[in-house]
Coordinates of N, CA and C and ligand atoms in Angstrom, one line a residue:
M562 N -42.8 7.7 16.1 CA -41.6 8.3 16.7 C -40.0 8.3 17.7
W563 N -39.8 7.0 18.4 CA -38.8 6.7 19.0 C -38.2 6.0 17.5
K564 N -38.6 5.1 16.6 CA -37.9 4.8 16.3 C -37.4 5.6 15.0
N565 N -37.5 6.6 14.8 CA -38.0 7.8 14.4 C -36.2 8.8 14.3
L566 N -36.9 8.8 15.8 CA -35.2 9.4 16.5 C -33.7 8.5 16.2
R567 N -34.2 7.3 16.7 CA -33.1 6.4 16.8 C -32.2 6.5 15.4
I568 N -33.3 6.1 14.3 CA -32.6 6.4 13.0 C -31.5 7.6 12.7
L569 N -32.6 8.9 13.1 CA -32.0 9.7 13.0 C -30.6 10.3 14.2
L570 N -30.3 9.8 15.3 CA -29.6 10.1 15.9 C -28.3 8.9 15.0
L571 N -28.8 8.1 14.4 CA -27.7 7.2 13.7 C -27.2 7.9 12.8
L572 N -27.7 8.5 11.8 CA -27.7 9.3 11.0 C -26.2 10.4 11.3
V573 N -27.1 11.2 12.0 CA -26.2 12.1 12.6 C -24.4 11.6 12.8
L574 N -24.8 10.4 13.4 CA -23.4 9.7 14.0 C -23.0 10.0 12.8
L575 N -23.3 9.6 11.8 CA -23.0 8.9 10.9 C -22.3 9.9 10.2
A576 N -22.9 10.6 10.2 CA -22.6 12.4 8.6 C -21.4 12.6 10.0
A577 N -21.3 12.6 11.7 CA -20.3 13.1 12.2 C -19.1 12.8 12.1
V578 N -19.1 10.6 11.7 CA -17.6 10.3 11.3 C -17.1 10.3 9.8
A579 N -18.1 10.5 9.2 CA -18.0 11.0 7.8 C -17.5 12.6 7.5
I580 N -17.5 13.8 7.6 CA -17.4 15.4 7.9 C -15.7 15.3 9.1
H581 N -15.7 14.3 10.0 CA -14.4 14.2 10.5 C -13.5 13.6 10.3
T582 N -13.5 12.7 9.0 CA -12.4 12.2 8.5 C -12.6 13.0 7.1
W583 N -13.3 14.2 6.7 CA -13.2 14.7 5.4 C -12.2 15.8 6.0
L584 N -12.6 16.2 7.3 CA -11.7 17.3 8.3 C -10.4 16.8 7.9
D585 N -9.8 15.8 8.6 CA -8.8 15.4 8.6 C -8.6 15.1 7.0
R586 N -8.8 14.8 6.2 CA -7.7 14.7 4.9 C -7.9 15.9 4.5
I587 N -8.7 17.1 4.7 CA -8.3 18.2 4.5 C -7.2 18.7 5.1
A588 N -7.0 18.6 6.5 CA -5.9 19.2 7.3 C -4.3 18.1 7.1
T589 N -4.4 17.3 6.4 CA -3.6 16.5 6.0 C -2.9 16.5 5.0
Q590 N -4.0 16.9 3.7 CA -3.5 17.3 2.6 C -3.2 18.7 2.3
S591 N -3.7 19.5 2.7 CA -3.4 21.4 2.5 C -1.7 21.6 2.5
W592 N -0.5 21.2 3.0 CA 0.4 21.3 2.9 C 0.3 23.1 3.5
Q593 N -0.2 23.6 4.4 CA -0.1 24.8 4.3 C 0.7 25.1 5.5
Q594 N 0.3 24.1 6.5 CA 1.0 24.3 8.1 C 1.8 22.4 8.3
T595 N 3.0 22.6 9.3 CA 4.1 22.5 9.8 C 2.6 20.7 10.2
L596 N 2.8 19.4 9.5 CA 2.0 18.3 10.2 C 2.4 17.6 11.3
W597 N 1.8 17.4 12.5 CA 2.6 16.8 13.5 C 2.1 15.7 13.9
V598 N 3.6 14.8 13.9 CA 3.5 13.4 13.9 C 4.1 12.8 14.7
G599 N 3.6 12.0 15.7 CA 4.0 11.6 16.9 C 4.6 9.9 17.1
I600 N 5.6 9.8 17.5 CA 6.1 8.6 17.3 C 6.0 7.8 18.6
F601 N 5.0 6.8 19.2 CA 4.7 6.0 19.9 C 5.7 5.0 19.8
P602 N 6.5 4.3 20.5 CA 7.8 3.9 20.4 C 7.8 2.7 21.5
L603 N 7.1 1.3 21.1 CA 6.9 0.1 21.9 C 8.1 -0.6 22.2
N604 N 7.4 -1.5 22.7 CA 8.5 -3.2 22.4 C 7.7 -4.1 21.9
G605 N 7.9 -4.1 21.1 CA 7.2 -5.3 20.3 C 7.3 -6.8 20.8
D606 N 8.6 -7.1 21.2 CA 8.6 -8.5 21.3 C 8.9 -8.7 23.3
G607 N 8.4 -8.2 23.8 CA 8.5 -8.1 25.3 C 10.7 -8.6 25.6
T608 N 11.8 -8.3 24.8 CA 12.9 -8.7 25.0 C 13.5 -7.5 25.5
P609 N 14.1 -8.2 26.5 CA 15.2 -7.2 27.4 C 16.0 -5.8 26.1
Q610 N 16.6 -6.3 25.2 CA 17.2 -6.3 23.7 C 16.1 -5.2 23.3
A611 N 14.7 -5.1 23.1 CA 14.1 -4.2 22.4 C 13.8 -3.0 23.6
Q612 N 13.6 -3.6 24.6 CA 13.3 -2.6 25.7 C 14.6 -1.5 25.8
R613 N 16.1 -2.2 26.3 CA 16.8 -0.7 26.2 C 16.7 -0.9 25.2
Y614 N 16.8 -0.4 24.0 CA 16.7 -0.2 22.7 C 15.6 1.0 22.5
V615 N 14.0 0.8 22.9 CA 13.4 2.1 23.4 C 13.7 2.8 23.8
E616 N 14.7 2.5 25.7 CA 14.2 3.6 26.6 C 15.0 4.5 25.6
G617 N 16.0 4.1 24.8 CA 17.4 4.8 24.6 C 17.6 5.9 23.3
L618 N 15.7 5.5 22.7 CA 15.3 6.8 21.8 C 15.4 7.6 21.7
T619 N 16.1 8.8 21.1 CA 15.9 10.1 21.6 C 15.4 10.5 20.1
V620 N 14.9 12.2 20.1 CA 14.3 12.6 18.7 C 15.1 12.9 17.3
Q621 N 16.3 12.9 18.2 CA 16.9 12.9 17.2 C 17.3 11.6 16.1
D622 N 17.6 10.5 16.5 CA 16.7 8.9 16.2 C 15.9 9.7 14.7
F623 N 15.4 10.5 14.5 CA 14.1 10.6 13.4 C 14.2 11.9 12.9
A624 N 15.5 12.7 12.9 CA 15.5 13.6 12.3 C 15.9 13.8 10.7
A625 N 15.7 12.3 10.4 CA 16.3 12.3 9.1 C 14.7 12.3 8.1
I626 N 13.7 11.9 9.4 CA 12.7 12.3 8.4 C 12.3 13.4 7.9
E627 N 12.1 14.5 9.0 CA 12.1 15.9 9.1 C 12.8 16.2 7.7
E628 N 13.9 15.8 7.6 CA 14.6 16.2 6.3 C 14.2 15.5 5.3
F629 N 14.2 14.7 5.6 CA 13.2 14.0 4.1 C 12.1 15.1 3.7
F630 N 11.3 15.0 4.4 CA 9.7 15.6 3.6 C 10.5 17.8 3.5
A631 N 11.5 18.0 4.1 CA 11.7 19.0 3.7 C 12.0 18.8 2.1
R632 N 13.0 18.5 2.1 CA 13.7 18.1 0.8 C 12.7 18.0 -0.1
E633 N 12.1 17.0 -0.5 CA 11.7 16.3 -1.9 C 10.4 17.4 -1.5
V634 N 9.8 18.2 -0.5 CA 8.8 18.8 -1.2 C 9.3 19.9 -1.7
R635 N 10.1 20.9 -1.2 CA 10.9 21.8 -2.1 C 10.6 21.2 -3.0
R636 N 11.6 20.1 -3.7 CA 11.5 19.8 -5.3 C 10.2 19.8 -6.2
Y637 N 9.0 19.5 -5.0 CA 7.5 19.6 -6.0 C 7.2 21.0 -5.8
G638 N 8.6 22.1 -5.3 CA 7.8 23.6 -5.4 C 7.1 24.4 -4.7
L639 N 6.8 23.0 -3.4 CA 5.9 24.0 -2.6 C 6.6 24.9 -1.8
E640 N 5.6 26.0 -1.0 CA 7.0 26.7 -0.1 C 7.3 26.4 1.4
L641 N 6.6 25.6 1.8 CA 6.4 25.1 3.0 C 8.1 24.1 3.8
Q642 N 8.5 25.2 4.3 CA 9.5 25.2 5.0 C 10.3 23.7 5.3
Q643 N 8.6 23.8 7.0 CA 9.0 22.6 7.0 C 7.6 22.0 6.9
P644 N 8.0 20.6 6.5 CA 6.4 19.4 6.2 C 6.4 18.8 7.0
V645 N 6.9 18.5 8.0 CA 6.3 17.6 8.9 C 7.7 17.6 10.1
H646 N 6.9 17.8 11.4 CA 7.5 17.4 12.5 C 7.2 16.6 13.4
V647 N 8.5 16.2 13.5 CA 8.1 14.8 14.7 C 8.6 14.7 16.1
E648 N 7.6 14.6 16.6 CA 7.4 14.1 18.4 C 7.9 13.1 18.6
L649 N 9.0 12.7 19.5 CA 8.8 11.5 19.9 C 8.0 11.5 21.7
Y650 N 7.6 10.1 21.6 CA 6.8 9.9 23.3 C 7.7 8.9 24.4
P651 N 6.8 9.1 24.9 CA 7.4 8.1 25.9 C 7.4 6.5 25.6
P652 N 8.1 5.9 25.8 CA 7.8 4.4 25.7 C 6.3 3.9 26.1
G653 N 5.6 3.4 25.4 CA 4.4 2.9 26.5 C 4.0 1.1 26.7
A654 N 3.0 1.0 27.0 CA 3.4 0.0 27.6 C 2.1 -1.1 26.9
Q655 N 1.0 -0.8 26.2 CA 0.2 -1.3 25.3 C 0.3 -1.3 23.7
L656 N 0.5 -3.4 24.1 CA 0.6 -3.2 22.2 C -1.1 -3.3 21.7
P657 N -1.1 -2.5 20.4 CA -2.0 -2.4 20.1 C -2.1 -3.9 19.5
P658 N -4.0 -3.8 18.8 CA -4.4 -4.7 18.4 C -3.7 -5.2 17.3
V659 N -3.4 -6.9 17.2 CA -3.0 -7.7 16.0 C -3.5 -7.7 15.3
L660 N -3.4 -7.7 13.4 CA -3.9 -8.1 12.4 C -3.7 -9.2 12.1
E661 N -4.2 -10.2 11.8 CA -3.8 -11.4 11.4 C -3.4 -11.6 9.9
H662 N -2.1 -12.0 9.6 CA -1.9 -11.9 8.8 C -2.6 -13.0 7.2
G663 N -3.3 -12.2 6.4 CA -4.5 -12.8 5.0 C -5.7 -12.6 5.9
A664 N -6.2 -11.8 6.8 CA -7.3 -11.5 7.3 C -8.5 -11.1 6.3
G665 N -10.0 -11.5 6.4 CA -11.0 -10.9 5.6 C -11.2 -9.8 5.4
I666 N -12.1 -9.4 5.1 CA -12.7 -7.7 4.8 C -13.1 -7.4 5.8
F667 N -13.8 -8.6 6.8 CA -14.7 -7.9 7.7 C -14.1 -7.9 9.0
A668 N -13.2 -9.1 9.0 CA -11.6 -8.6 10.1 C -10.6 -7.8 10.3
V669 N -10.3 -6.8 8.7 CA -9.9 -5.8 8.5 C -10.5 -4.6 8.9
A670 N -11.9 -4.1 8.7 CA -12.8 -3.7 9.1 C -12.8 -3.5 10.8
W671 N -13.0 -4.7 11.6 CA -13.4 -4.8 12.8 C -11.8 -4.1 13.6
W672 N -10.7 -5.0 12.9 CA -9.7 -4.6 13.9 C -9.3 -3.0 13.0
S673 N -9.0 -1.9 12.4 CA -9.1 -1.0 12.1 C -10.1 -0.3 13.3
L674 N -11.0 -0.7 13.4 CA -12.0 -0.2 14.8 C -11.0 -0.1 15.7
K675 N -10.6 -1.1 16.2 CA -10.1 -1.6 17.8 C -9.0 -0.5 17.5
L676 N -8.3 -0.4 16.4 CA -7.2 0.0 16.0 C -7.3 1.7 16.7
R677 N -8.5 2.0 16.1 CA -8.4 3.3 17.0 C -9.2 4.1 17.8
W678 N -9.5 2.7 18.4 CA -9.8 2.7 19.8 C -8.9 3.2 20.8
Y679 N -7.6 1.9 20.3 CA -6.5 2.2 21.1 C -5.7 3.2 20.8
A680 N -5.5 3.8 19.7 CA -5.0 4.9 19.3 C -5.5 6.1 20.1
A681 N -6.6 5.9 20.4 CA -7.6 7.4 21.3 C -6.9 7.1 22.8
H682 N -6.8 5.8 23.5 CA -6.1 6.2 24.7 C -4.8 6.4 24.7
A683 N -4.1 5.8 23.8 CA -2.7 5.6 23.8 C -1.6 6.8 24.1
D684 N -2.3 7.9 23.0 CA -1.5 9.0 22.7 C -1.6 9.9 23.9
R685 N -2.4 9.3 24.9 CA -2.0 10.5 26.2 C -1.0 10.4 27.0
F686 N -0.2 11.9 27.2 CA 0.4 12.1 27.7 C 0.3 13.0 28.2
P687 N 0.2 13.2 29.6 CA 0.5 15.0 30.9 C 1.2 15.6 30.1
G688 N 0.7 16.8 29.7 CA 1.0 18.1 29.4 C 2.3 17.5 27.8
R689 N 1.9 16.6 27.5 CA 2.1 16.8 25.9 C 0.7 16.6 25.3
A690 N 1.2 17.4 23.7 CA -0.4 18.0 22.8 C -0.2 16.5 22.1
A691 N -1.3 16.3 21.9 CA -1.5 15.1 21.0 C -1.0 15.2 19.4
P692 N -1.1 14.7 18.3 CA -0.4 15.3 17.3 C -1.5 14.4 16.4
R693 N -1.1 15.1 15.9 CA -2.0 14.9 14.3 C -2.4 13.4 14.3
I694 N -0.8 13.0 13.6 CA -0.4 11.4 12.6 C -0.2 11.0 14.3
R695 N -0.7 9.5 14.2 CA 0.2 8.8 15.2 C 0.4 7.1 14.5
L696 N 2.2 6.9 14.7 CA 2.3 6.2 14.9 C 2.5 5.2 16.2
F697 N 2.7 3.5 15.9 CA 2.6 3.2 16.4 C 4.1 1.9 16.6
V698 N 5.1 2.6 16.8 CA 6.1 2.2 16.6 C 6.6 1.5 17.5
L699 N 6.5 -0.1 16.7 CA 6.6 -1.6 17.7 C 8.3 -2.0 17.4
Y700 N 8.9 -2.5 17.9 CA 10.7 -2.3 18.4 C 10.7 -4.5 18.3
H701 N 11.5 -4.9 17.8 CA 11.9 -6.4 17.7 C 13.1 -6.3 17.5
D702 N 13.7 -7.5 18.3 CA 15.3 -7.8 18.8 C 14.8 -8.7 17.3
P703 N 16.3 -8.3 16.4 CA 16.4 -9.0 15.0 C 16.7 -10.5 15.6
A704 N 17.3 -10.9 16.4 CA 17.6 -12.3 17.1 C 16.4 -13.0 16.8
T705 N 15.2 -12.5 17.2 CA 14.0 -13.5 17.3 C 13.7 -13.3 16.3
L706 N 14.0 -12.5 15.3 CA 13.0 -13.0 14.2 C 13.5 -12.0 12.6
A707 N 13.3 -13.3 11.7 CA 14.2 -12.8 10.8 C 13.6 -11.7 9.5
R708 N 12.3 -11.7 10.0 CA 11.7 -10.6 8.9 C 10.8 -9.6 10.1
A709 N 10.7 -9.0 10.1 CA 9.5 -8.1 11.1 C 8.4 -8.5 10.4
P710 N 6.7 -8.2 11.4 CA 5.5 -8.4 10.7 C 5.4 -7.5 9.9
D711 N 4.6 -7.4 8.9 CA 3.5 -6.1 8.3 C 3.2 -5.3 8.9
S712 N 3.2 -3.7 8.6 CA 3.4 -2.5 9.2 C 2.1 -2.6 7.9
H713 N 1.2 -1.1 9.1 CA -0.1 -0.6 8.3 C 0.1 0.4 8.6
G714 N -0.4 1.6 7.6 CA -1.2 3.4 7.6 C -2.5 3.5 7.5
L715 N -3.0 3.8 8.3 CA -4.3 4.1 7.5 C -4.9 5.7 7.8
Q716 N -5.1 5.6 6.1 CA -5.6 7.3 6.3 C -7.0 7.8 7.3
K717 N -7.5 6.6 7.9 CA -9.2 7.1 8.4 C -8.6 6.4 9.3
G718 N -9.0 7.6 10.5 CA -8.1 7.9 12.0 C -6.6 8.2 11.5
L719 N -5.9 8.1 10.9 CA -4.1 8.5 10.3 C -3.7 8.4 11.4
V720 N -3.8 7.1 11.4 CA -3.0 6.1 12.7 C -2.4 5.3 11.6
G721 N -0.9 4.7 12.5 CA -0.2 3.7 11.4 C 0.2 2.6 12.6
V722 N 1.0 1.6 12.3 CA 1.5 0.2 13.1 C 2.2 0.0 12.2
V723 N 3.7 0.4 12.6 CA 5.0 0.0 12.3 C 6.0 -0.4 12.8
H724 N 6.1 -2.2 12.4 CA 7.4 -3.1 13.1 C 8.9 -2.7 12.1
V725 N 9.6 -2.5 13.5 CA 11.0 -2.0 13.0 C 11.7 -3.0 13.9
F726 N 13.1 -3.2 13.6 CA 13.9 -3.7 14.2 C 15.0 -3.0 14.9
A727 N 15.2 -3.3 16.9 CA 15.6 -2.4 17.6 C 17.2 -3.0 17.7
D728 N 17.7 -2.3 16.2 CA 19.1 -2.6 16.4 C 20.0 -1.1 15.8
R729 N 20.4 -0.4 15.9 CA 20.8 0.6 16.3 C 21.2 0.4 14.8
A730 N 22.6 -0.5 13.9 CA 22.8 -0.1 12.9 C 21.5 -0.1 11.4
M731 N 20.1 -0.4 12.2 CA 19.3 -0.4 11.3 C 18.1 1.1 11.2
T732 N 18.5 2.0 12.6 CA 18.0 3.3 12.5 C 18.0 3.9 11.0
W733 N 18.5 3.7 9.9 CA 18.4 4.3 8.7 C 17.4 3.2 7.8
R734 N 17.2 2.6 8.3 CA 16.2 1.7 7.4 C 14.8 1.6 7.6
N735 N 14.8 1.5 9.4 CA 13.4 1.8 10.2 C 12.7 3.3 10.2
N736 N 13.8 4.4 9.1 CA 13.2 5.2 9.0 C 12.7 5.6 7.8
I737 N 13.1 4.4 6.9 CA 12.1 4.2 5.6 C 11.0 3.5 5.6
V738 N 11.2 2.4 6.4 CA 9.5 2.1 6.7 C 8.5 3.0 7.5
I739 N 9.1 3.8 8.5 CA 8.0 4.7 8.8 C 7.8 6.0 7.9
V740 N 8.7 6.5 7.4 CA 7.9 7.3 5.7 C 7.0 6.7 5.0
H741 N 7.3 5.7 4.6 CA 6.4 4.9 3.9 C 5.0 4.6 4.4
E742 N 4.8 4.7 5.8 CA 3.2 4.1 6.7 C 3.1 5.5 6.5
L743 N 3.5 7.0 6.9 CA 3.5 8.3 7.3 C 2.3 8.0 5.9
L744 N 2.9 8.1 4.9 CA 2.5 8.2 3.7 C 0.9 8.0 3.5
H745 N 0.9 6.4 3.9 CA 0.0 5.9 3.8 C -1.1 7.0 4.3
T746 N -0.5 6.8 5.5 CA -1.5 8.2 6.3 C -2.7 8.7 5.7
V747 N -1.4 10.0 4.7 CA -2.1 11.0 4.4 C -2.3 10.7 2.8
G748 N -2.5 9.1 2.6 CA -3.2 8.8 1.1 C -2.1 8.5 -0.2
A749 N -1.3 8.2 0.2 CA -0.3 7.4 -0.5 C -0.3 5.9 -1.0
S750 N -0.4 5.4 -2.2 CA -1.0 3.7 -2.1 C 0.2 2.9 -2.4
D751 N 0.5 1.7 -2.2 CA 1.6 0.8 -2.6 C 2.2 1.1 -4.0
K752 N 3.3 1.0 -4.7 CA 4.0 0.8 -5.8 C 4.7 -0.3 -5.8
Y753 N 4.6 -1.5 -5.2 CA 5.6 -2.7 -5.6 C 4.1 -3.7 -5.6
D754 N 4.8 -4.9 -6.5 CA 4.4 -6.0 -6.8 C 3.6 -6.4 -5.9
L755 N 2.3 -6.7 -5.0 CA 2.2 -7.8 -3.9 C 3.2 -9.1 -4.1
G756 N 2.8 -9.5 -5.2 CA 3.5 -11.4 -4.7 C 4.7 -10.8 -5.0
S757 N 5.5 -10.3 -5.8 CA 7.3 -10.4 -5.5 C 7.9 -9.3 -5.1
G758 N 6.9 -8.0 -4.5 CA 7.6 -7.1 -3.9 C 8.2 -6.3 -5.0
A759 N 8.5 -6.5 -6.3 CA 9.4 -5.7 -7.2 C 8.9 -4.3 -7.3
P760 N 9.2 -3.5 -7.8 CA 8.6 -1.8 -7.9 C 8.2 -2.1 -9.6
L761 N 6.9 -1.5 -9.0 CA 5.9 -1.7 -10.8 C 6.4 -0.2 -11.2
F762 N 6.0 -0.9 -12.9 CA 6.7 0.3 -13.3 C 5.3 0.9 -14.2
P763 N 5.5 2.4 -14.7 CA 6.7 3.5 -14.0 C 6.2 3.8 -12.2
S764 N 5.0 3.4 -12.0 CA 4.4 4.5 -10.7 C 5.6 3.9 -9.8
G765 N 6.4 3.3 -9.9 CA 7.1 2.6 -8.2 C 8.9 2.6 -9.1
F766 N 9.0 3.9 -10.0 CA 10.7 4.2 -10.3 C 11.0 5.2 -10.0
A767 N 12.2 5.3 -9.6 CA 12.1 7.2 -9.6 C 12.2 8.0 -10.6
D768 N 12.7 7.4 -11.7 CA 13.0 7.8 -13.0 C 12.4 7.0 -13.9
R769 N 11.7 7.1 -14.1 CA 10.8 6.7 -15.6 C 11.1 6.8 -17.0
D770 N 12.4 8.0 -16.9 CA 13.0 8.5 -18.0 C 14.2 7.8 -18.5
R771 N 15.1 7.5 -17.6 CA 16.3 7.2 -17.5 C 17.1 6.6 -18.4
Q772 N 17.6 7.0 -19.5 CA 18.4 6.0 -20.2 C 20.3 5.7 -20.5
P773 N 20.1 4.1 -20.1 CA 19.7 2.9 -20.2 C 18.1 2.9 -18.6
L774 N 17.5 2.6 -18.6 CA 16.5 2.3 -17.4 C 17.1 2.0 -15.8
Y775 N 17.6 0.8 -16.7 CA 18.5 0.0 -15.2 C 20.1 0.3 -15.3
P776 N 20.7 0.5 -14.4 CA 20.3 0.6 -12.3 C 19.7 2.1 -12.3
Q777 N 18.0 1.9 -11.3 CA 18.3 3.3 -11.3 C 19.3 3.6 -9.8
D778 N 19.2 5.3 -9.7 CA 19.5 5.8 -8.9 C 19.1 5.8 -7.7
A779 N 17.5 6.0 -7.8 CA 17.0 6.2 -6.0 C 15.7 5.0 -5.7
A780 N 15.4 4.9 -5.0 CA 14.5 4.0 -4.9 C 12.3 4.8 -4.7
E781 N 11.8 4.6 -5.2 CA 10.5 6.0 -4.8 C 10.0 5.1 -3.7
I782 N 9.5 6.0 -2.7 CA 9.4 5.8 -0.6 C 8.5 4.7 -0.9
M783 N 7.2 4.3 -1.7 CA 5.8 3.9 -1.8 C 5.6 2.5 -2.3
A784 N 7.3 2.3 -3.6 CA 8.0 0.8 -3.5 C 9.1 0.5 -3.0
G785 N 9.4 0.9 -2.3 CA 10.1 0.5 -1.4 C 12.2 0.0 -1.7
R786 N 11.9 0.0 -2.7 CA 13.2 -0.6 -3.7 C 13.7 -0.3 -4.8
R787 N 15.0 0.0 -4.9 CA 15.5 0.2 -6.3 C 16.4 -0.1 -6.8
P788 N 15.2 -0.4 -8.2 CA 15.3 -1.6 -9.6 C 16.7 -1.4 -10.3
L789 N 17.2 -3.1 -9.8 CA 18.5 -3.1 -10.6 C 19.1 -3.3 -11.7
S790 N 17.8 -3.9 -12.8 CA 17.2 -4.5 -13.2 C 15.7 -5.0 -13.8
G791 N 15.7 -5.6 -14.4 CA 13.8 -5.8 -14.6 C 14.1 -7.1 -13.9
V792 N 14.7 -7.5 -13.1 CA 14.0 -9.0 -12.3 C 15.0 -8.9 -11.1
E793 N 15.7 -8.2 -10.4 CA 16.8 -7.4 -9.0 C 16.0 -6.1 -8.7
S794 N 15.8 -6.1 -7.9 CA 15.6 -4.8 -7.1 C 16.4 -4.8 -5.1
Q795 N 16.7 -3.6 -4.8 CA 17.8 -3.5 -3.7 C 16.9 -2.4 -2.5
M796 N 16.8 -3.3 -1.3 CA 16.2 -2.6 -0.3 C 17.8 -1.3 -0.1
P797 N 16.9 0.5 -0.5 CA 18.1 1.6 -0.2 C 19.0 1.5 1.8
R798 N 19.1 2.0 1.6 CA 20.3 2.0 3.1 C 19.6 3.2 4.2
S799 N 18.8 3.9 3.3 CA 18.7 5.3 4.1 C 17.9 6.0 3.2
L800 N 17.2 6.9 3.9 CA 16.3 8.1 2.5 C 16.8 8.6 2.2
S801 N 18.3 8.8 1.8 CA 19.2 9.7 1.1 C 19.3 9.3 -0.1
G802 N 18.4 7.8 -0.3 CA 18.3 7.1 -1.9 C 17.0 6.7 -2.1
V803 N 16.0 7.9 -1.5 CA 14.5 7.2 -1.4 C 14.0 8.9 -2.3
V804 N 12.9 8.8 -3.1 CA 12.9 10.0 -3.2 C 10.2 9.7 -3.2
V805 N 10.4 11.0 -3.4 CA 8.5 10.9 -3.8 C 8.7 11.0 -5.1
G806 N 8.2 9.4 -6.0 CA 7.7 10.0 -7.3 C 6.5 10.5 -7.6
P807 N 6.1 11.1 -8.8 CA 5.3 11.7 -9.1 C 3.7 11.4 -8.9
E808 N 3.6 10.1 -8.8 CA 2.2 9.3 -8.5 C 1.9 9.6 -7.2
T809 N 3.0 9.2 -6.3 CA 2.6 9.7 -4.9 C 2.3 11.3 -4.4
A810 N 3.1 11.4 -4.9 CA 3.1 13.0 -4.7 C 1.5 13.7 -5.5
R811 N 0.7 13.1 -5.9 CA -0.4 13.7 -6.8 C -1.3 13.1 -5.6
E812 N -1.0 11.9 -5.4 CA -2.1 11.2 -4.3 C -2.2 11.8 -2.9
I813 N -0.9 12.7 -2.7 CA -0.8 13.0 -1.0 C -1.0 15.0 -1.6
R814 N -1.3 15.0 -2.6 CA -1.6 16.2 -2.8 C -0.6 17.4 -3.0
W815 N 0.4 16.8 -3.2 CA 1.6 18.2 -3.3 C 2.1 18.6 -5.0
T816 N 0.7 17.8 -5.7 CA 0.8 18.2 -7.3 C -0.9 18.3 -7.4
H817 N -1.1 18.4 -8.7 CA -2.3 17.9 -8.7 C -2.5 17.7 -10.1
Ligands
LIG982 ZN1 2.5 0.6 2.5

């Protein structure tokens, strides 16, 4: 009797989690209402430079993200005026759990559980509504590391951990990284070669029908780089040189 009850409770719990994930998916892929995205800035390396930078952020620094979504959604013929609204929250004190580079499947699953737990507690600020999607953005002093750690955006839990540079000159490029991870949370997949980093053809190309094919005028957001030739590609400087390609548009349900 008790054993059956325990199994029943477990099944109810699992069903509740599955339904919650399914509802999240419907809410973030319907594109009927403005999607609220929260940016939670953090000092990623404990340096005074990153601290100053994080404290000096304003919501204006992320305006290009809203503009990017408005422009791209219009290109795909959707009626929505403002697909994404970005809210900036005060800098947090505690950093999210770290995923070790090259972690195995169980380590990743455990990390994502810890991250969801962290996110559920780190997004509470008195008088502020919790956003639908939570992006924890860790700022690093460029002098302390040459390359930012890997960023992650998770559709399950609608949460992202984004590593960027605490440098005014990098604001525009940081926004590209933020949009890339944000799109992962609403179902977009990577479109670059995981070994070389080169954009995949055709899904990672902004204009696959271009004659000649190279150089491409823009970068596809989930590829991240603009192909210049069969072997070269370049990081775009800002979101004005980036588009949402047809595969990404289908994955996030802008098209069917
Ligand atoms: Zn990615």
